[in-house]
Short mmCIF file of C-alpha atoms in Angstrom, two decimals:
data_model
loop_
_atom_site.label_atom_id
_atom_site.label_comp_id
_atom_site.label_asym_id
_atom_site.label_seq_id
_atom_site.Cartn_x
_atom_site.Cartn_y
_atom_site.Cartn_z
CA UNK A 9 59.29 158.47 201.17
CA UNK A 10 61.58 155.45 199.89
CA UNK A 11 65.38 155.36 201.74
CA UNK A 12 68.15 155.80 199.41
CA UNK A 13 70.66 152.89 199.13
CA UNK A 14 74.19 154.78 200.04
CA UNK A 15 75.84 152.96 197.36
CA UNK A 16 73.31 155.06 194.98
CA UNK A 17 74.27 158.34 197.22
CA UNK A 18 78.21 157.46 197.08
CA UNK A 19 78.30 156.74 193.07
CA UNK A 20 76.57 160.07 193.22
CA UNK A 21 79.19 161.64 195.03
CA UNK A 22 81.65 160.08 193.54
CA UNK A 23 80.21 161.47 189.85
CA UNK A 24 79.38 165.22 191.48
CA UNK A 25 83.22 164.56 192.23
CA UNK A 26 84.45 164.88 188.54
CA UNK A 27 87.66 167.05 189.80
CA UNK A 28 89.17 168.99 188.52
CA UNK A 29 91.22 166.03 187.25
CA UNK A 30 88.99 165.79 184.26
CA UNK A 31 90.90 166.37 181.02
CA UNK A 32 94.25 166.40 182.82
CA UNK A 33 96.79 165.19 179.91
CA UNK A 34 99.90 163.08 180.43
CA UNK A 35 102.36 161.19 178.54
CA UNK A 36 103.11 157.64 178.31
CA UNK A 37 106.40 156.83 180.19
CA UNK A 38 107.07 152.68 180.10
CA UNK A 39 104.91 149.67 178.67
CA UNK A 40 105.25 146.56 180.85
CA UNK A 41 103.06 144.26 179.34
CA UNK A 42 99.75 145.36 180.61
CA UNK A 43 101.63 147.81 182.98
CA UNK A 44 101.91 151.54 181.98
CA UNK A 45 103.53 154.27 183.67
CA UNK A 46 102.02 157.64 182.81
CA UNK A 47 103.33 160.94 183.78
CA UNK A 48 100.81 164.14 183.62
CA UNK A 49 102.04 167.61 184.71
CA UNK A 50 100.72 169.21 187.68
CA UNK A 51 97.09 167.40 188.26
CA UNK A 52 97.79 163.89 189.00
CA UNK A 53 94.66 161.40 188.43
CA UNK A 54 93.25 159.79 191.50
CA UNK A 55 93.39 156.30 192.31
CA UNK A 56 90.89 153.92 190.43
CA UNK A 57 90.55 156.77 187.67
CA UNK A 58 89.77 155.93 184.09
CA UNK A 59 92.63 156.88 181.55
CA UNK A 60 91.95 157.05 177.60
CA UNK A 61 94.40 157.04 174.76
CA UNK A 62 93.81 155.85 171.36
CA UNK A 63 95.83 152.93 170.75
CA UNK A 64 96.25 152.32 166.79
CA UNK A 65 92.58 153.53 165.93
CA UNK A 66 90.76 151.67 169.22
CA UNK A 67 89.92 153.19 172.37
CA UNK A 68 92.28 152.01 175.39
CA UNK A 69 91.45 152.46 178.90
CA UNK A 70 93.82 152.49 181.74
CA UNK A 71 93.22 152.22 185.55
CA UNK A 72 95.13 154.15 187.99
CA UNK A 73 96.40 151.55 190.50
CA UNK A 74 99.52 153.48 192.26
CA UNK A 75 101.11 156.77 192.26
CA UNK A 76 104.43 156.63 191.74
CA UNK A 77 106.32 159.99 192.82
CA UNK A 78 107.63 162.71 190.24
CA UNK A 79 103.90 163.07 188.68
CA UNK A 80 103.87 159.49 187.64
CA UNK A 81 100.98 156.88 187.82
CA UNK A 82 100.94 153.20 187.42
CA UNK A 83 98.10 152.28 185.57
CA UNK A 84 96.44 148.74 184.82
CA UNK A 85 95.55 148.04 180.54
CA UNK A 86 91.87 146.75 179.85
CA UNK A 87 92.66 145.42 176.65
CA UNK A 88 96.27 144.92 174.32
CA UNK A 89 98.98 147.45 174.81
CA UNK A 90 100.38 146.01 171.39
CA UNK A 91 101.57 148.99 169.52
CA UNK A 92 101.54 151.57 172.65
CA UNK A 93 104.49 152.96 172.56
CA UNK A 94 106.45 156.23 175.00
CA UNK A 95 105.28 159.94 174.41
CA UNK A 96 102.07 159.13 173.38
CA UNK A 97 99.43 161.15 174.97
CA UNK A 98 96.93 160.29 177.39
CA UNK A 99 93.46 162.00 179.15
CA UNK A 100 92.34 161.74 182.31
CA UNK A 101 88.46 160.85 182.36
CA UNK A 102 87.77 162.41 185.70
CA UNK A 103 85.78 159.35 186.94
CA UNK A 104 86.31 155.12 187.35
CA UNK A 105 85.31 152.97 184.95
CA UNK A 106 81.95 152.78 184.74
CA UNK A 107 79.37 149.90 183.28
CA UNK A 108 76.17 149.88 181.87
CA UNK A 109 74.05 148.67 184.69
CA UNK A 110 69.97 147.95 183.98
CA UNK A 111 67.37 145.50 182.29
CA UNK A 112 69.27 146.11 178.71
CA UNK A 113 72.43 144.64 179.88
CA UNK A 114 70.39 141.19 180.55
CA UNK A 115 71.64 138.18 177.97
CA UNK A 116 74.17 140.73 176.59
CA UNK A 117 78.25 140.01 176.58
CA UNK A 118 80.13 143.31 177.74
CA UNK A 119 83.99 143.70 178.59
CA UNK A 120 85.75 144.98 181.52
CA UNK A 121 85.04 148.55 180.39
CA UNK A 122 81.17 147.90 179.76
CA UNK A 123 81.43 147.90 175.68
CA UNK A 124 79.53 144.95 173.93
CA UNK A 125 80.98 142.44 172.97
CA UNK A 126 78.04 140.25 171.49
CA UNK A 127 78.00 141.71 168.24
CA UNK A 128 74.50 142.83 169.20
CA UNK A 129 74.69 146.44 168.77
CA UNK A 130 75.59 149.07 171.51
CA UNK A 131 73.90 148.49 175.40
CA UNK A 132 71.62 151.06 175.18
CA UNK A 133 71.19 151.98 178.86
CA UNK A 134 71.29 155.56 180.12
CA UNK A 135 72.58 154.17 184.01
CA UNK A 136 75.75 153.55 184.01
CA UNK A 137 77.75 152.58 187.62
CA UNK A 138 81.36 151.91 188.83
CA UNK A 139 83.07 148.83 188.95
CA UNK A 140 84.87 149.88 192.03
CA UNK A 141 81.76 150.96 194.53
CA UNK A 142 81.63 150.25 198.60
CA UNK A 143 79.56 147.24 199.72
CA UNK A 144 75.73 147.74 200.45
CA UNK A 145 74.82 148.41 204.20
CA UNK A 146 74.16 145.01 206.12
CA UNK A 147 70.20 146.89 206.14
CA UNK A 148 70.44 146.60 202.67
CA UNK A 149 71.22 143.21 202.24
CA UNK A 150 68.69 140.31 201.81
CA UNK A 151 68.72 137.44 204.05
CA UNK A 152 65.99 135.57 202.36
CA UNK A 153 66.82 131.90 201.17
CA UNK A 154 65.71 131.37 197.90
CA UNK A 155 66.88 128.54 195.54
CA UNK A 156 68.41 128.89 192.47
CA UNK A 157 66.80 127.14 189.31
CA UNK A 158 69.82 125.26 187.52
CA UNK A 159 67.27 124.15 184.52
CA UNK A 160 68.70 120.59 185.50
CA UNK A 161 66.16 118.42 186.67
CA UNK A 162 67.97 116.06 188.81
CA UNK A 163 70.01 118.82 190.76
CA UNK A 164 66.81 121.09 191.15
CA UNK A 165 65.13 118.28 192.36
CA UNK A 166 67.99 116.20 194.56
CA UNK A 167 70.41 118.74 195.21
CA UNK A 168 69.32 122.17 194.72
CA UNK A 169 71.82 125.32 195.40
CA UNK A 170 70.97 128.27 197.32
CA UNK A 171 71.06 131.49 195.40
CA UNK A 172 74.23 133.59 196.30
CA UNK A 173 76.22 130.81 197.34
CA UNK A 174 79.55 128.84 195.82
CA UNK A 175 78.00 126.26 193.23
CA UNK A 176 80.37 123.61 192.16
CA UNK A 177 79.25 120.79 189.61
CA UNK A 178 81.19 118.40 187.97
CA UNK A 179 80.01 116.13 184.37
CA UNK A 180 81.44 113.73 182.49
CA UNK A 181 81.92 113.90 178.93
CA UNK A 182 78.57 114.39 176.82
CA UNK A 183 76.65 116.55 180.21
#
């Protein structure tokens, strides 16, 4: 019988988890840019969870980065705060942000919050991970040199790079 990966066995946990956070409402308290303090009542939102209000007609997510005292959370904006504005109401998902994960997402353009943005239709994927998840066990981990194909013949062939490392290569005008 195959060995689960515990970074399959924690995003389980983690989604087994949905407290009972989940639904918790709160108001908008200050805009800061991409900074927003929200206050909720009595069930404060973990740290890392995924907040939802509807910003002008679009779907905004916020990140819980700190807690702040007197049932108020600091949250981080994936996309415009442009037209948020104080008292407006806010959910708490429950869970982080999550990300389609999985062959579909291959060649596909996605945002912070795992929406397309390739004009290609929705990711249609039914895994879907956190962006915030622990590291894989050292086990886990491959140690296995292979090289990565650039598609450029001279650096394949001269210089090639070694998959998983830092690649840095510099053109001139017209590369």
């Amino acid at each position: 019988m195959a060995k689960k990966s515990p970074v399959v066995a924690e995003t389980r946990k983690q989604q087994e988890k949905v407290a009972a956070y989940k639904g918790a409402k709160g108001q908008v308290r200050q805009v800061m840019g991409a900074v927003v303090d929200v206050q909720f009542g009595e069930d404060l939102p973990e740290i890392l969870n995924a907040l939802e209000t509807d910003n002008h007609g679009n779907r905004l997510v916020l990140e819980v980065a700190q807690h702040l005292g007197e049932n108020t959370v600091r949250t981080v904006a994936m996309d415009s705060t442009e037209g948020l504005v104080r008292g407006q109401e806010v959910v708490d998902t429950g869970e982080p942000i999550a990300v389609p994960v999985g062959d579909a997402t291959l060649g596909r353009i996605m945002n912070v919050v795992g929406e397309a943005v390739d004009d290609a239709g929705p990711i249609k994927t039914a895994e879907r991970r956190p962006i915030h998840a622990p590291a894989p066990s050292y086990i886990d981990q491959s140690t296995e040199a292979e090289i990565l194909i650039t598609g450029i013949k001279v650096v394949d062939l001269l210089a090639p790079y070694a998959k998983g490392g830092k690649v840095g290569l510099f053109g001139g005008a017209g590369v």
